[in-house]
Amino acid sequence: MFKNLSPRALALSGSQSELIESALSFGFRGLDLDLMEFVAQVKSHGTAHARRLLDSAKLQVGGFELPTRWQGDEPTFRVDLAQLNDWIGVAAEGGFRRALTWIEPANDEQPFHQKFETSRKRLAELAKLLEPHGIRLGVGIVTSPEARQGKTFEFIHTTDAQMLLLSGVPAKNVGAIVDLWDLHITGNSIDAFKKLGGERLIALRLADAPSDVAAGDLKPNQRALPGEGGGIDSSAALVAMAEMGFDGPVTPTAHPDQLKGMRREAAIKRVGQALDTVWKGAGLTPAGKLAPPVRR
């Protein structure tokens, strides 16, 4: 496992050089990047130039959001799939190894059973395209009730349903984005992902929640940094993920309200400190391994 910074997950902005400098300064070893921005840099200056700052800082790409509208209508999916086919070689050459996407929790087009089959087939198709390039696809859920309001058909928004969909996609390079906030909201634990195995655990997102608010009553803006709420044990989750063989990015998340009024540098410092605390609480080495027991 490695400590990863996702500016998007924290609603932080900055140039690539600024974000790389901040990530390195506060103990991160990975950084989520925008694939389309990287592709544009490669087209203008080449891969070596586009990666020069990452290589200099010895940072790896934690993940990138899949730029494919795979949940829309068929013509749109086909157009985006063709474009992805053009970009994916550039991504692989640039060190992009984990594509991330989130299931839309409701829609106006298809009832659950039809949407489930459409999603299963398209994820399998995406997996087939990504696999030769050594890229894995992580699939997450959106648990907020607000995201389902005003839609005709509800779709996957629980961990159990997420696991059901993933079990229907046998491709080894498709797996789960494990988000502790979502687990807490849906009343599940890390154990729900044991059946997948380490290679199908793509990314881990840490968060905390107030200990005095029931999971069903939580609001999105109460998503706190790991270790700052008391309702979710991030250290225990890190131990469990390590025991399952997870070796991917560990990304602290929080609602933007939790960092309101802070400058980017100060916010990333606080995020890094929060991650360090739960990392040490899990007894992990700097390389993200479980420290061997001390012999007496």
Tab-separated table of N, CA and C in Angstrom, residues 214-274:
chain	number	residue	atom	x	y	z
A	214	ALA	N	-25.931	8.560	13.923
A	214	ALA	CA	-26.203	7.250	13.331
A	214	ALA	C	-25.873	7.291	11.840
A	215	ALA	N	-25.404	6.147	11.332
A	215	ALA	CA	-24.980	6.081	9.928
A	215	ALA	C	-26.080	6.545	8.977
A	216	GLY	N	-27.310	6.187	9.258
A	216	GLY	CA	-28.418	6.554	8.386
A	216	GLY	C	-28.777	8.026	8.417
A	217	ASP	N	-28.257	8.745	9.407
A	217	ASP	CA	-28.559	10.170	9.540
A	217	ASP	C	-27.418	11.070	9.067
A	218	LEU	N	-26.337	10.482	8.627
A	218	LEU	CA	-25.176	11.270	8.229
A	218	LEU	C	-25.444	12.052	6.948
A	219	LYS	N	-24.872	13.242	6.872
A	219	LYS	CA	-24.943	14.074	5.688
A	219	LYS	C	-23.574	14.090	5.012
A	220	PRO	N	-23.548	14.274	3.684
A	220	PRO	CA	-22.263	14.258	2.979
A	220	PRO	C	-21.211	15.189	3.563
A	221	ASN	N	-21.640	16.365	4.072
A	221	ASN	CA	-20.652	17.311	4.581
A	221	ASN	C	-20.078	16.906	5.936
A	222	GLN	N	-20.543	15.768	6.467
A	222	GLN	CA	-19.975	15.252	7.715
A	222	GLN	C	-18.854	14.242	7.467
A	223	ARG	N	-18.552	13.985	6.200
A	223	ARG	CA	-17.412	13.118	5.875
A	223	ARG	C	-16.143	13.829	6.325
A	224	ALA	N	-15.488	13.263	7.334
A	224	ALA	CA	-14.302	13.875	7.927
A	224	ALA	C	-13.039	13.118	7.538
A	225	LEU	N	-11.916	13.755	7.746
A	225	LEU	CA	-10.639	13.093	7.505
A	225	LEU	C	-10.474	11.899	8.439
A	226	PRO	N	-9.740	10.872	8.009
A	226	PRO	CA	-9.547	9.690	8.863
A	226	PRO	C	-8.977	10.069	10.225
A	227	GLY	N	-9.615	9.502	11.265
A	227	GLY	CA	-9.156	9.744	12.622
A	227	GLY	C	-9.697	10.996	13.265
A	228	GLU	N	-10.545	11.760	12.564
A	228	GLU	CA	-11.016	13.030	13.103
A	228	GLU	C	-12.488	13.023	13.512
A	229	GLY	N	-13.136	11.860	13.459
A	229	GLY	CA	-14.548	11.820	13.827
A	229	GLY	C	-14.859	10.835	14.930
A	230	GLY	N	-14.153	9.722	14.949
A	230	GLY	CA	-14.376	8.710	15.973
A	230	GLY	C	-15.385	7.653	15.620
A	231	GLY	N	-16.038	7.782	14.445
A	231	GLY	CA	-17.052	6.805	14.081
A	231	GLY	C	-16.564	5.672	13.207
A	232	ILE	N	-15.412	5.851	12.555
A	232	ILE	CA	-14.870	4.845	11.640
A	232	ILE	C	-13.414	4.585	12.002
A	233	ASP	N	-13.059	3.328	12.154
A	233	ASP	CA	-11.698	2.957	12.544
A	233	ASP	C	-10.850	2.708	11.296
A	234	SER	N	-10.172	3.742	10.824
A	234	SER	CA	-9.350	3.622	9.622
A	234	SER	C	-8.145	2.721	9.842
A	235	SER	N	-7.578	2.739	11.037
A	235	SER	CA	-6.402	1.903	11.304
A	235	SER	C	-6.750	0.423	11.195
A	236	ALA	N	-7.889	0.040	11.743
A	236	ALA	CA	-8.315	-1.360	11.655
A	236	ALA	C	-8.562	-1.754	10.206
A	237	ALA	N	-9.125	-0.837	9.416
A	237	ALA	CA	-9.373	-1.118	8.003
A	237	ALA	C	-8.063	-1.303	7.250
A	238	LEU	N	-7.057	-0.511	7.571
A	238	LEU	CA	-5.756	-0.644	6.930
A	238	LEU	C	-5.139	-2.010	7.226
A	239	VAL	N	-5.257	-2.452	8.460
A	239	VAL	CA	-4.740	-3.781	8.822
A	239	VAL	C	-5.452	-4.865	8.022
A	240	ALA	N	-6.777	-4.778	7.956
A	240	ALA	CA	-7.558	-5.782	7.240
A	240	ALA	C	-7.214	-5.802	5.749
A	241	MET	N	-7.053	-4.641	5.161
A	241	MET	CA	-6.709	-4.582	3.742
A	241	MET	C	-5.318	-5.149	3.488
A	242	ALA	N	-4.393	-4.855	4.370
A	242	ALA	CA	-3.043	-5.399	4.232
A	242	ALA	C	-3.073	-6.923	4.325
A	243	GLU	N	-3.877	-7.443	5.224
A	243	GLU	CA	-3.977	-8.899	5.382
A	243	GLU	C	-4.600	-9.555	4.159
A	244	MET	N	-5.433	-8.808	3.426
A	244	MET	CA	-6.040	-9.343	2.202
A	244	MET	C	-5.126	-9.210	0.984
A	245	GLY	N	-3.971	-8.609	1.177
A	245	GLY	CA	-3.020	-8.495	0.078
A	245	GLY	C	-3.172	-7.251	-0.772
A	246	PHE	N	-3.895	-6.262	-0.280
A	246	PHE	CA	-4.068	-5.020	-1.033
A	246	PHE	C	-2.743	-4.285	-1.122
A	247	ASP	N	-2.395	-3.821	-2.327
A	247	ASP	CA	-1.118	-3.128	-2.520
A	247	ASP	C	-1.272	-1.784	-3.231
A	248	GLY	N	-2.484	-1.249	-3.244
A	248	GLY	CA	-2.768	-0.055	-4.021
A	248	GLY	C	-2.736	1.238	-3.235
A	249	PRO	N	-3.320	2.289	-3.820
A	249	PRO	CA	-3.315	3.611	-3.203
A	249	PRO	C	-4.286	3.728	-2.031
A	250	VAL	N	-3.808	4.359	-0.977
A	250	VAL	CA	-4.641	4.660	0.195
A	250	VAL	C	-4.850	6.168	0.200
A	251	THR	N	-6.092	6.577	-0.029
A	251	THR	CA	-6.386	7.988	-0.274
A	251	THR	C	-7.295	8.557	0.810
A	252	PRO	N	-6.819	9.527	1.577
A	252	PRO	CA	-7.691	10.182	2.556
A	252	PRO	C	-8.687	11.095	1.855
A	253	THR	N	-9.922	11.095	2.322
A	253	THR	CA	-10.957	11.931	1.725
A	253	THR	C	-11.697	12.703	2.814
A	254	ALA	N	-12.345	13.777	2.408
A	254	ALA	CA	-13.178	14.565	3.321
A	254	ALA	C	-14.045	15.486	2.482
A	255	HIS	N	-15.181	15.869	3.025
A	255	HIS	CA	-16.009	16.857	2.343
A	255	HIS	C	-15.272	18.194	2.365
A	256	PRO	N	-15.398	18.999	1.301
A	256	PRO	CA	-14.712	20.298	1.270
A	256	PRO	C	-14.988	21.177	2.486
A	257	ASP	N	-16.158	21.034	3.109
A	257	ASP	CA	-16.469	21.832	4.296
A	257	ASP	C	-15.461	21.596	5.417
A	258	GLN	N	-14.892	20.383	5.456
A	258	GLN	CA	-13.960	20.038	6.529
A	258	GLN	C	-12.630	20.792	6.405
A	259	LEU	N	-12.352	21.312	5.211
A	259	LEU	CA	-11.101	22.050	4.978
A	259	LEU	C	-11.374	23.502	4.603
A	260	LYS	N	-12.583	23.940	4.864
A	260	LYS	CA	-13.012	25.270	4.453
A	260	LYS	C	-12.130	26.359	5.070
A	261	GLY	N	-11.751	27.308	4.244
A	261	GLY	CA	-10.957	28.437	4.728
A	261	GLY	C	-9.463	28.185	4.781
A	262	MET	N	-9.031	26.972	4.450
A	262	MET	CA	-7.609	26.641	4.507
A	262	MET	C	-6.973	26.809	3.124
A	263	ARG	N	-5.777	27.328	3.083
A	263	ARG	CA	-5.023	27.376	1.839
A	263	ARG	C	-4.613	25.964	1.436
A	264	ARG	N	-4.361	25.792	0.146
A	264	ARG	CA	-4.057	24.452	-0.365
A	264	ARG	C	-2.923	23.779	0.402
A	265	GLU	N	-1.837	24.493	0.617
A	265	GLU	CA	-0.678	23.903	1.289
A	265	GLU	C	-1.021	23.455	2.707
A	266	ALA	N	-1.741	24.300	3.436
A	266	ALA	CA	-2.126	23.962	4.805
A	266	ALA	C	-3.099	22.790	4.823
A	267	ALA	N	-4.008	22.751	3.849
A	267	ALA	CA	-4.984	21.663	3.781
A	267	ALA	C	-4.293	20.329	3.515
A	268	ILE	N	-3.364	20.307	2.564
A	268	ILE	CA	-2.672	19.057	2.247
A	268	ILE	C	-1.803	18.614	3.422
A	269	LYS	N	-1.219	19.560	4.134
A	269	LYS	CA	-0.440	19.214	5.330
A	269	LYS	C	-1.334	18.531	6.367
A	270	ARG	N	-2.509	19.096	6.591
A	270	ARG	CA	-3.438	18.498	7.560
A	270	ARG	C	-3.887	17.116	7.114
A	271	VAL	N	-4.159	16.965	5.830
A	271	VAL	CA	-4.576	15.663	5.291
A	271	VAL	C	-3.452	14.638	5.483
A	272	GLY	N	-2.234	15.052	5.183
A	272	GLY	CA	-1.094	14.153	5.352
A	272	GLY	C	-0.897	13.741	6.794
A	273	GLN	N	-1.088	14.664	7.708
A	273	GLN	CA	-0.932	14.353	9.130
A	273	GLN	C	-2.003	13.375	9.605
A	274	ALA	N	-3.228	13.567	9.118
A	274	ALA	CA	-4.316	12.648	9.476
A	274	ALA	C	-4.013	11.242	8.981
